[in-house]
mmCIF file of C-alpha atoms and ligand atoms in Angstrom:
data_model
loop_
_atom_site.group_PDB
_atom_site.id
_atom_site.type_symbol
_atom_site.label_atom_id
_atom_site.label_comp_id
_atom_site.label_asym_id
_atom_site.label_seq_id
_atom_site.Cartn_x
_atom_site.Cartn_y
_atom_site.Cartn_z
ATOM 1 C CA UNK A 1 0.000 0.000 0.000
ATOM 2 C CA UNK A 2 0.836 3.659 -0.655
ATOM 3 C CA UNK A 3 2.184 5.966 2.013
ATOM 4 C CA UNK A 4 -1.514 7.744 3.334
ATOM 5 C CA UNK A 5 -1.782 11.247 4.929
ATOM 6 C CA UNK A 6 -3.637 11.511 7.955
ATOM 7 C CA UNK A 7 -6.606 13.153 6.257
ATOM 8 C CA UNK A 8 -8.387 9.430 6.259
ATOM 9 C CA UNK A 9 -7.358 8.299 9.091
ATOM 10 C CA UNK A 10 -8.044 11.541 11.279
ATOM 11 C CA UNK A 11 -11.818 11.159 10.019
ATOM 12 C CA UNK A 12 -12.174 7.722 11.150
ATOM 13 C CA UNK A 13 -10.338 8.335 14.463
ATOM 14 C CA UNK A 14 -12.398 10.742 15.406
ATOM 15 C CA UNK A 15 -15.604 9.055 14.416
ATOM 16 C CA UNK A 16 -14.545 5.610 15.643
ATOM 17 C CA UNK A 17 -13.526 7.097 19.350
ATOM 18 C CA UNK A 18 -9.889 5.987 19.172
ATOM 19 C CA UNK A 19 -6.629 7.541 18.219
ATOM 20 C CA UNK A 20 -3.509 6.536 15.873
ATOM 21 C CA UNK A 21 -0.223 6.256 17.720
ATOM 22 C CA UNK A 22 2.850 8.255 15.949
ATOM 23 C CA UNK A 23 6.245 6.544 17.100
ATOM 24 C CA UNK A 24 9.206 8.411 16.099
ATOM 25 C CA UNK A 25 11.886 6.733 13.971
ATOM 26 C CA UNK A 26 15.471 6.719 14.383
ATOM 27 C CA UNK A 27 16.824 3.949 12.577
ATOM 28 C CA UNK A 28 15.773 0.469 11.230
ATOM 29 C CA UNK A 29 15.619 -1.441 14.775
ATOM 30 C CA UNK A 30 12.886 1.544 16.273
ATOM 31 C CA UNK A 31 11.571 0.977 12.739
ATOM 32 C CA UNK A 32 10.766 -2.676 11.834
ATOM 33 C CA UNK A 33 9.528 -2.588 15.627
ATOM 34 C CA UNK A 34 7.011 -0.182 15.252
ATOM 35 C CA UNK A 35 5.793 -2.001 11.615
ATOM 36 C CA UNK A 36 5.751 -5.587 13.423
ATOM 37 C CA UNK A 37 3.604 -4.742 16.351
ATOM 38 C CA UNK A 38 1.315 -2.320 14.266
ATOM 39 C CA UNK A 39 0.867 -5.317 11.481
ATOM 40 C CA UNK A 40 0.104 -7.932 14.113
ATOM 41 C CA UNK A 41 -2.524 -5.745 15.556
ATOM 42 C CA UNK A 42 -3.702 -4.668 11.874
ATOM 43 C CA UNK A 43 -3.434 -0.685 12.807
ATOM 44 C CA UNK A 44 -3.061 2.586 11.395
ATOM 45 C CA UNK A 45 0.262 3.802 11.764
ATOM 46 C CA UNK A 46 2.061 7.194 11.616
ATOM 47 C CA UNK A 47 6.092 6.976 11.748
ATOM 48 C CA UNK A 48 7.430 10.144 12.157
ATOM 49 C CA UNK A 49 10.704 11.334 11.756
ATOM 50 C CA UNK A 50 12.142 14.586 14.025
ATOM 51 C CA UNK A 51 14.927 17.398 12.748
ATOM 52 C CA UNK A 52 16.995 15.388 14.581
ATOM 53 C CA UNK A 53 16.386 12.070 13.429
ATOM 54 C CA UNK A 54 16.759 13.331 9.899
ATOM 55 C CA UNK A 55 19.862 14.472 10.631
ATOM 56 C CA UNK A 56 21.069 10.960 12.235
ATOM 57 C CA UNK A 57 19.817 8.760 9.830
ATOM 58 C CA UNK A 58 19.469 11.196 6.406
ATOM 59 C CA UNK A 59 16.625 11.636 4.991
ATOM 60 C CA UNK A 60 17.200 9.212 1.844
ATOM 61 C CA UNK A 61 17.996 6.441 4.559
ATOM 62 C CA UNK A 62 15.134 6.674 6.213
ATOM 63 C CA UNK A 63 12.777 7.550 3.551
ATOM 64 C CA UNK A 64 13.712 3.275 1.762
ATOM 65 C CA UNK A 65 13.389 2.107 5.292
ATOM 66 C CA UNK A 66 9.588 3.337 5.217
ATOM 67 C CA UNK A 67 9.489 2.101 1.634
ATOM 68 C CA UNK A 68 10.738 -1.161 2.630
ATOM 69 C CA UNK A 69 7.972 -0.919 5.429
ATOM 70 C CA UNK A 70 5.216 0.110 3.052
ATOM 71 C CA UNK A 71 6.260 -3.461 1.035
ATOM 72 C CA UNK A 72 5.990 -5.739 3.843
ATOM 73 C CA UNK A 73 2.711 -4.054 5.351
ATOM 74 C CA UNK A 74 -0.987 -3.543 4.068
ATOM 75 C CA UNK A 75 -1.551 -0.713 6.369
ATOM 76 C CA UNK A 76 -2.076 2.759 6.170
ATOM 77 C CA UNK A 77 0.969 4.347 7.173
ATOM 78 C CA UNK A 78 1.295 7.550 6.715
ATOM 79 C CA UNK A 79 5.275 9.244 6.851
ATOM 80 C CA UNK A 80 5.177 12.550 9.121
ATOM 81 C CA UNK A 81 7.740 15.700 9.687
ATOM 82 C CA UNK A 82 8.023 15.881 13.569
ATOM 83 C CA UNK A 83 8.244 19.371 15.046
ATOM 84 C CA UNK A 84 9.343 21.081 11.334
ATOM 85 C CA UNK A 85 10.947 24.497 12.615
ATOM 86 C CA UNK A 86 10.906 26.070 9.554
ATOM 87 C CA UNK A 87 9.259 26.468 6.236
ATOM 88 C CA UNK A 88 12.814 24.979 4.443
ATOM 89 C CA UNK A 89 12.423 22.032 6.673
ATOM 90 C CA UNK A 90 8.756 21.085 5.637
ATOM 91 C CA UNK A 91 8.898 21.970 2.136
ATOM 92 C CA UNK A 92 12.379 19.897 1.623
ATOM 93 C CA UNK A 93 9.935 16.829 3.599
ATOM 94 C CA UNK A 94 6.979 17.740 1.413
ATOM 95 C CA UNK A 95 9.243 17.599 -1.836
ATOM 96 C CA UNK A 96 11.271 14.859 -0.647
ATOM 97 C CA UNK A 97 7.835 12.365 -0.197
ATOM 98 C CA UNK A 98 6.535 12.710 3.538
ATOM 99 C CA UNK A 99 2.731 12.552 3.362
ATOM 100 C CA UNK A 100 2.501 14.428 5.971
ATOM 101 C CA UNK A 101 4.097 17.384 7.778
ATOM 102 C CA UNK A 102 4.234 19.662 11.039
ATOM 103 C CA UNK A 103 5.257 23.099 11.144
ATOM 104 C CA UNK A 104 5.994 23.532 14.377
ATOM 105 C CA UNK A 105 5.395 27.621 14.989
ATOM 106 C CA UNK A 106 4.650 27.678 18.641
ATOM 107 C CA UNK A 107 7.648 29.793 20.252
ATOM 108 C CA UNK A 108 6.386 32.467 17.625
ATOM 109 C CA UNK A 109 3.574 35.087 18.816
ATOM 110 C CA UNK A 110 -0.204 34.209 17.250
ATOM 111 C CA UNK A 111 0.052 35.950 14.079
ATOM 112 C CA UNK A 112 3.539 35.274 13.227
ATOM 113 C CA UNK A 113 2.833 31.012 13.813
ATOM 114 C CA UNK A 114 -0.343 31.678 11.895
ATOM 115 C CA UNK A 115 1.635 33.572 9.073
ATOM 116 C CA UNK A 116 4.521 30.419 9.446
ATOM 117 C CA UNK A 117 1.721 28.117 9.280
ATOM 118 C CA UNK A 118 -0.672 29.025 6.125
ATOM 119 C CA UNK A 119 2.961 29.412 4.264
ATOM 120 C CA UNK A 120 3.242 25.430 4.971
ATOM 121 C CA UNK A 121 -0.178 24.701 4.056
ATOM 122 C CA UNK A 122 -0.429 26.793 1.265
ATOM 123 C CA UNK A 123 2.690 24.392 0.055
ATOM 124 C CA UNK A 124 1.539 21.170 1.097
ATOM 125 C CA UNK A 125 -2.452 20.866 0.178
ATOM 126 C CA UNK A 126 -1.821 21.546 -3.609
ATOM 127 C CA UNK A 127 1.059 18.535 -3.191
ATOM 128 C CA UNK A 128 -1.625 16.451 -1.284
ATOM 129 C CA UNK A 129 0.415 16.898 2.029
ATOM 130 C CA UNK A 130 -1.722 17.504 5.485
ATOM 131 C CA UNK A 131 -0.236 19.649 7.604
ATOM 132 C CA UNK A 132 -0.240 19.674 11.625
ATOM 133 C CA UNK A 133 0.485 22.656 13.485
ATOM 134 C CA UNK A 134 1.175 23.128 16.945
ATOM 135 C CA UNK A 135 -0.421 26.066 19.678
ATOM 136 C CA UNK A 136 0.498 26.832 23.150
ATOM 137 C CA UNK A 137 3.971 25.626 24.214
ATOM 138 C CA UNK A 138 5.231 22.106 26.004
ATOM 139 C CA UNK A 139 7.729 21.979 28.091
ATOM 140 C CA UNK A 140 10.541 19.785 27.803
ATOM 141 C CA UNK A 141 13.147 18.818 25.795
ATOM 142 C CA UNK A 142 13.230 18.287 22.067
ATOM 143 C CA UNK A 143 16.033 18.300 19.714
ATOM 144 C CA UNK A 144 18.325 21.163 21.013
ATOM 145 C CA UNK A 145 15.364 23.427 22.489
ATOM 146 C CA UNK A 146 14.447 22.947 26.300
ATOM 147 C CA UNK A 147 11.320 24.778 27.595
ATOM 148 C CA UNK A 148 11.324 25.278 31.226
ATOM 149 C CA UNK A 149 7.900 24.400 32.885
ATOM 150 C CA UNK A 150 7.683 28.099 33.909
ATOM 151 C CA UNK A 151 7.752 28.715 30.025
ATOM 152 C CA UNK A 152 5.207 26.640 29.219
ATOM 153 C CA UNK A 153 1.900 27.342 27.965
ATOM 154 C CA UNK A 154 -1.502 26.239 27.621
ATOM 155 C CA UNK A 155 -3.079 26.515 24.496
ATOM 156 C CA UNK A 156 -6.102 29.214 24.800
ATOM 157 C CA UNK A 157 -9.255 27.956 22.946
ATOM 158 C CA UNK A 158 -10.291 31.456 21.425
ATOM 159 C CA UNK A 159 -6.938 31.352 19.914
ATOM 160 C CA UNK A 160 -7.348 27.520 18.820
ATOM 161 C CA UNK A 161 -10.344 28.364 16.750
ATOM 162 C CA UNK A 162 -8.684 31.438 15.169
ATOM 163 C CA UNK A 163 -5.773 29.661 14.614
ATOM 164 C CA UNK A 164 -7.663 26.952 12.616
ATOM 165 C CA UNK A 165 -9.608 28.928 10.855
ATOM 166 C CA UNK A 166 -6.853 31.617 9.487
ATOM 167 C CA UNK A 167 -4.460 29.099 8.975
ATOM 168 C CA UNK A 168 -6.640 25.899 7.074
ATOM 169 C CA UNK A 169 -4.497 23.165 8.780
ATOM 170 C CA UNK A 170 -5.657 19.607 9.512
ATOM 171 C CA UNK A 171 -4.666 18.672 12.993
ATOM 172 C CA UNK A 172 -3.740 20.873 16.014
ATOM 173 C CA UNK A 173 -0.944 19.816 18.704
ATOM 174 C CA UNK A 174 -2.511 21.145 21.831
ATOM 175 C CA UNK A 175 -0.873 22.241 25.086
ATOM 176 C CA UNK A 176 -2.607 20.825 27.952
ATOM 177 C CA UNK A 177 -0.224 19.708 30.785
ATOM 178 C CA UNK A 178 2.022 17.535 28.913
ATOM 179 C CA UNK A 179 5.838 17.524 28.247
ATOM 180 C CA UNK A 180 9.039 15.972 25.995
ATOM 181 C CA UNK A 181 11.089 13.493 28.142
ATOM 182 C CA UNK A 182 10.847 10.919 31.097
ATOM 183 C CA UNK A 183 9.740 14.155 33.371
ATOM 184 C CA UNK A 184 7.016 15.340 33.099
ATOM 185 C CA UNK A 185 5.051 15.492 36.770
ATOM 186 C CA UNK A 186 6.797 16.189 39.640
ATOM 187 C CA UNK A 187 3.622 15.392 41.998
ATOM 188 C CA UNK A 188 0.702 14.188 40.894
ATOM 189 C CA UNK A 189 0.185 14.058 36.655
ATOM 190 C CA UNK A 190 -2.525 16.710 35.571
ATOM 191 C CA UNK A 191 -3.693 17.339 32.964
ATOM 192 C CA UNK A 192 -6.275 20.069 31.680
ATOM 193 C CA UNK A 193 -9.029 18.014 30.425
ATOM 194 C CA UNK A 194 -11.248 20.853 30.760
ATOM 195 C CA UNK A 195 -9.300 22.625 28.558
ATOM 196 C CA UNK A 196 -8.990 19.650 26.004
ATOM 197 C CA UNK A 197 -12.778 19.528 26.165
ATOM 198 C CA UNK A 198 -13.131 23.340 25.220
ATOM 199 C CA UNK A 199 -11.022 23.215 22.523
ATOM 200 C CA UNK A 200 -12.840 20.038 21.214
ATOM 201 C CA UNK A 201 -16.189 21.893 21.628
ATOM 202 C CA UNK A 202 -15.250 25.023 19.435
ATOM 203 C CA UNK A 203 -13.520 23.439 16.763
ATOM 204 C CA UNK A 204 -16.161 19.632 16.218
ATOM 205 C CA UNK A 205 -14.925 17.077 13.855
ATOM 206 C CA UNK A 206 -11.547 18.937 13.908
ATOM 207 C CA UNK A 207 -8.489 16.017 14.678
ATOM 208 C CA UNK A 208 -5.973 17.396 17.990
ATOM 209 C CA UNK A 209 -2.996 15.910 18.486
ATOM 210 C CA UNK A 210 -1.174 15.191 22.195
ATOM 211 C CA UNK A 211 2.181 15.446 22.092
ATOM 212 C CA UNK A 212 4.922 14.443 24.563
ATOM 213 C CA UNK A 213 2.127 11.471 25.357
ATOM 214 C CA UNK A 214 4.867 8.915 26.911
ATOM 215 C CA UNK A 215 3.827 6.727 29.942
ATOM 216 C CA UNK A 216 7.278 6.223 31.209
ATOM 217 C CA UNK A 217 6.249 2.606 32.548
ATOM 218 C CA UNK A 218 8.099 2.178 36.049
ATOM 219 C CA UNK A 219 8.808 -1.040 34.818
ATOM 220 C CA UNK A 220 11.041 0.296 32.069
ATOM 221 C CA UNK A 221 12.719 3.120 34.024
ATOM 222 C CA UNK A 222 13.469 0.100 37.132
ATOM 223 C CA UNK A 223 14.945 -1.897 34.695
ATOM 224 C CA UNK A 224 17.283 0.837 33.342
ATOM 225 C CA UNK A 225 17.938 1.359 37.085
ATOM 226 C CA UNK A 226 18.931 -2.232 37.672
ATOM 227 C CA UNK A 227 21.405 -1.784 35.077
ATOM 228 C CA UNK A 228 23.748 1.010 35.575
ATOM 229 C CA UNK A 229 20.786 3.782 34.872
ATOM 230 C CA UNK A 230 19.824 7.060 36.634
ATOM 231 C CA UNK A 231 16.714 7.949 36.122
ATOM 232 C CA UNK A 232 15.599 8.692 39.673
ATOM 233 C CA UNK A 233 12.043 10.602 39.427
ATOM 234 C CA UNK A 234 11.070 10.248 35.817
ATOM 235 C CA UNK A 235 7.594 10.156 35.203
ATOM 236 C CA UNK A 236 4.891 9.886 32.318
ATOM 237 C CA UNK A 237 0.886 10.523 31.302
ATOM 238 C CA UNK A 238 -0.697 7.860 33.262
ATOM 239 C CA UNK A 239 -2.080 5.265 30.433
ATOM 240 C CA UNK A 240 -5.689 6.248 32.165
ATOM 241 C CA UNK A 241 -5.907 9.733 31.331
ATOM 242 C CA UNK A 242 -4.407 8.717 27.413
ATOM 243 C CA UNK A 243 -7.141 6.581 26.591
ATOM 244 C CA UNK A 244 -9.911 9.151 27.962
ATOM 245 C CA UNK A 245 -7.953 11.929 25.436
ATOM 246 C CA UNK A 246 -8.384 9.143 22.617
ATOM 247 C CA UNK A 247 -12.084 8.519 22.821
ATOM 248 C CA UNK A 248 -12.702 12.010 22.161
ATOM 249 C CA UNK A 249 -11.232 14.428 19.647
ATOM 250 C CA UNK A 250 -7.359 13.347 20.682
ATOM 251 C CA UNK A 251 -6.566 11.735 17.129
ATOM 252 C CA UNK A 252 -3.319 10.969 17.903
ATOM 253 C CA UNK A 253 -0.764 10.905 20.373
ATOM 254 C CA UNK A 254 2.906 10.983 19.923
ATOM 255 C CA UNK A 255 5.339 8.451 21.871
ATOM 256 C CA UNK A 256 9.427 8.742 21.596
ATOM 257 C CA UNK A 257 10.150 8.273 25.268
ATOM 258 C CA UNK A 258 8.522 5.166 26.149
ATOM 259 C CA UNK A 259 10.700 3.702 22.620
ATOM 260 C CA UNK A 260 13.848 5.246 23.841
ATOM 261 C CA UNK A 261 13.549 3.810 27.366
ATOM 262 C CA UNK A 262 12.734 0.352 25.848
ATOM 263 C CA UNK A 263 15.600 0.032 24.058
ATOM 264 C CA UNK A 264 17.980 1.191 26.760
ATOM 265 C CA UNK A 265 16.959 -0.893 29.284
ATOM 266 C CA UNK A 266 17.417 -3.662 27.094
ATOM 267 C CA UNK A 267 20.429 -2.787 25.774
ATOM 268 C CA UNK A 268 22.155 -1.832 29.427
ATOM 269 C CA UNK A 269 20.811 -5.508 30.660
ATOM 270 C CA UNK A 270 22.486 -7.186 27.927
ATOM 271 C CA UNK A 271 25.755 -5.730 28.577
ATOM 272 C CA UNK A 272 25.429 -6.172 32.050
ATOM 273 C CA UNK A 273 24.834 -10.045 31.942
ATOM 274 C CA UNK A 274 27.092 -10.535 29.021
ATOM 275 C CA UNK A 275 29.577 -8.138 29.261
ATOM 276 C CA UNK A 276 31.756 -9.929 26.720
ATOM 277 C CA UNK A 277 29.134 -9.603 24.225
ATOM 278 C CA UNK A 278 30.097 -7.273 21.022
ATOM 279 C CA UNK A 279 27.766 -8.038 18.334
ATOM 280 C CA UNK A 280 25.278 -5.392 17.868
ATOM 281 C CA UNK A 281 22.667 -8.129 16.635
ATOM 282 C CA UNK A 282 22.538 -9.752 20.155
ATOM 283 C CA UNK A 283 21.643 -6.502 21.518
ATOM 284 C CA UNK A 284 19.483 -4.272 18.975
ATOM 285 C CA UNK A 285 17.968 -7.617 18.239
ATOM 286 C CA UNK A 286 15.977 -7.895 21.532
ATOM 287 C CA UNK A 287 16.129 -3.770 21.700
ATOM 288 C CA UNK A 288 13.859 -4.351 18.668
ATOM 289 C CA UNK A 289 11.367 -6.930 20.252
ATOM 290 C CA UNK A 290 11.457 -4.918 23.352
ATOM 291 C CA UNK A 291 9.930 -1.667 21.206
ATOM 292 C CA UNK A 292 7.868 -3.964 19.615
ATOM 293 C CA UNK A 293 6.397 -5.162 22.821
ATOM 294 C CA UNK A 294 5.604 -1.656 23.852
ATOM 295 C CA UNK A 295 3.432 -0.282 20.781
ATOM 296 C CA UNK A 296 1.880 -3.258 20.719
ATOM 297 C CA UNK A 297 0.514 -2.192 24.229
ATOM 298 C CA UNK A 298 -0.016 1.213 23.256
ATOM 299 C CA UNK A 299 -2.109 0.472 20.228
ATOM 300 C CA UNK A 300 -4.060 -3.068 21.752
ATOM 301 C CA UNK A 301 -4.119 -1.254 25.536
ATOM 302 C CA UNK A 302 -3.960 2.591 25.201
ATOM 303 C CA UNK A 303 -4.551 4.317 21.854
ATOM 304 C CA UNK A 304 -7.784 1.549 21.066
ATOM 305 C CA UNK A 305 -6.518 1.499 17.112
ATOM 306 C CA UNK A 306 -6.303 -2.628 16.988
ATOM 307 C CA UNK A 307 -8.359 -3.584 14.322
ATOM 308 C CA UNK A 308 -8.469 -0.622 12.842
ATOM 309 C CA UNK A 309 -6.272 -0.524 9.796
HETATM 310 O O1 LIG B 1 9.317 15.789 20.385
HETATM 311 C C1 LIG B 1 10.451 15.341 20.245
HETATM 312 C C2 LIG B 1 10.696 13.936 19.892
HETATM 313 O O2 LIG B 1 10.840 13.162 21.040
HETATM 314 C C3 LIG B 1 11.881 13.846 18.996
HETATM 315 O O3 LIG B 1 13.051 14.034 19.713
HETATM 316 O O4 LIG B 1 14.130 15.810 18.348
HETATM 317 O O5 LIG B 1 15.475 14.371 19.947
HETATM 318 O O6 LIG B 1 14.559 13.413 17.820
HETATM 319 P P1 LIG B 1 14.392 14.450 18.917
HETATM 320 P P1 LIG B 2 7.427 11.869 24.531
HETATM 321 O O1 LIG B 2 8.747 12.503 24.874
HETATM 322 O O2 LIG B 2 6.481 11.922 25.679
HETATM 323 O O3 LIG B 2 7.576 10.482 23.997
HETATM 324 O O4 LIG B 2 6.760 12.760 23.357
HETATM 325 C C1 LIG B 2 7.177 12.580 22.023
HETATM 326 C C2 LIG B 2 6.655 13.650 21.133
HETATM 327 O O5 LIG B 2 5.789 14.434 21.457
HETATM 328 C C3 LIG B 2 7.240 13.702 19.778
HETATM 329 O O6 LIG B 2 6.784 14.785 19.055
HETATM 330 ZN ZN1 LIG B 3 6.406 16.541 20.235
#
């Protein structure tokens, strides 16, 4: 099957009362996880692929890996830009055959992120590109940029309907509590579902998007613990409150961190019990089941897309 924006799959999210998971890629081990577990469970799928991860990989590398993908599974996938920072950066995605794209305008004032914003849409619809865009500000850490949680703000739902309106994009990354990274609550997690609901209500039928959605299983950051790790503290968007955000207008939720933890605990145990061991397969090999184990249980457990490809 063809590489599928998110256009189709939005709709039926939306109606169906679930939401597609978007794992970020990094190299063929996060990928051919990702594919496995979203074949066996026969879901949508949207891989995306950061600044960074573009960088790391190159863009030609990773755009045959998701070819080889598209061979090996009938599903929808659809190939996003993650956080695009620039109008360079989505066009060179758009032209270099992403199906999808996000212009990432949210440390600009309101009218300069809408300006940013229609630019990138007024690229990508004529190319049949859909185009997320992003409001209010997360805190965390992506890529270089770290936004202190003092920095952080909520998206305002006047603004959210402007916003969609001026700017004709498909899907809108909300601020609502969440954050990049392994920490994300210091106490309790909370998250402002009223807020969520008002931004739902003044924009109906319209697809949102929750970032920085990681659970940060304790079971994951122990096991890094066990081995060597320090991750004293971190903490993630209790599954609970995910699958709520899914049965209503949440259409999909981004997870990097729960991946990346995955594959580090896995690899730090291997070296730990075999510390003679030096061939990459014996560790990225069970690094890749590991990942695969984990969307799996996002997409069966969590995001309620089983089935649904
Ligand atoms: O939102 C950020 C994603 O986790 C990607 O992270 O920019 O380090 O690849 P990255
Ligand atoms: P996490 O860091 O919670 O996995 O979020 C990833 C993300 O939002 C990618 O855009
Ligand atoms: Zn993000």
């Amino acid at each position: 099957m063809p590489l599928v924006t998110t256009k189709e799959m939005f709709k039926k999210a939306y109606t169906g009362g679930y939401a597609v998971g978007a794992f970020n890629v990094n190299d063929m081990e996060i990928l051919q996880g990702i594919v496995e577990a979203a074949k066996e469970e026969k879901a949508p799928l949207i891989l995306q692929v950061s600044a960074g991860a573009r960088k790391y990989a190159r863009h030609e590398y990773l755009i045959h890996l998701v070819k080889a993908a598209l061979e090996t599974a009938d599903l929808p996938i659809a190939l996003h830009l993650d956080h695009g920072e620039d109008f360079e950066v989505c066009k060179a995605c758009i032209d270099g055959g992403f199906s999808s794209v996000m212009i990432d305008g949210s440390k600009y004032p309101l009218e300069e992120n809408i300006k940013l914003t229609k630019k990138v849409v007024d690229y990508a619809h004529p190319k049949g590109v859909t185009v997320e865009a992003e409001l209010g500000k997360l805190a965390g850490i992506e890529d270089a940029v770290k936004v202190a949680a003092k920095d952080a703000t909520y998206t305002d739902p006047d603004e959210a309907e402007k916003f969609v309106k001026e700017t004709g994009c498909d899907s809108l990354a909300i601020a609502i509590g969440t954050s990049h990274g392994a920490y994300k609550f210091k106490g309790d997690a909370n998250l402002d579902i009223a807020r969520l609901n008002e931004i739902a209500r003044r924009l109906p039928n319209f697809p949102l998007v929750l970032h920085g959605a990681s659970s940060v299983p304790q079971y994951l950051v122990d096991e890094c613990n066990k081995y060597g790790g320090k991750l004293p503290g971190a903490k993630g968007v209790p599954e609970e409150m995910l699958r709520e955000a899914a049965k209503g207008a949440i259409c999909k939720i981004n997870i990097d961190t729960d991946l990346r933890l995955a594959m580090t605990a896995t690899i730090r145990r291997i070296f730990v019990e075999s510390p003679a061991e030096f061939d990459p397969r014996k560790y990225l090999g069970p690094a890749r089941d590991e990942i695969k184990k984990v969307v799996k249980h996002k997409i069966a457990d969590v995001l309620g897309c089983s089935g649904k490809a």
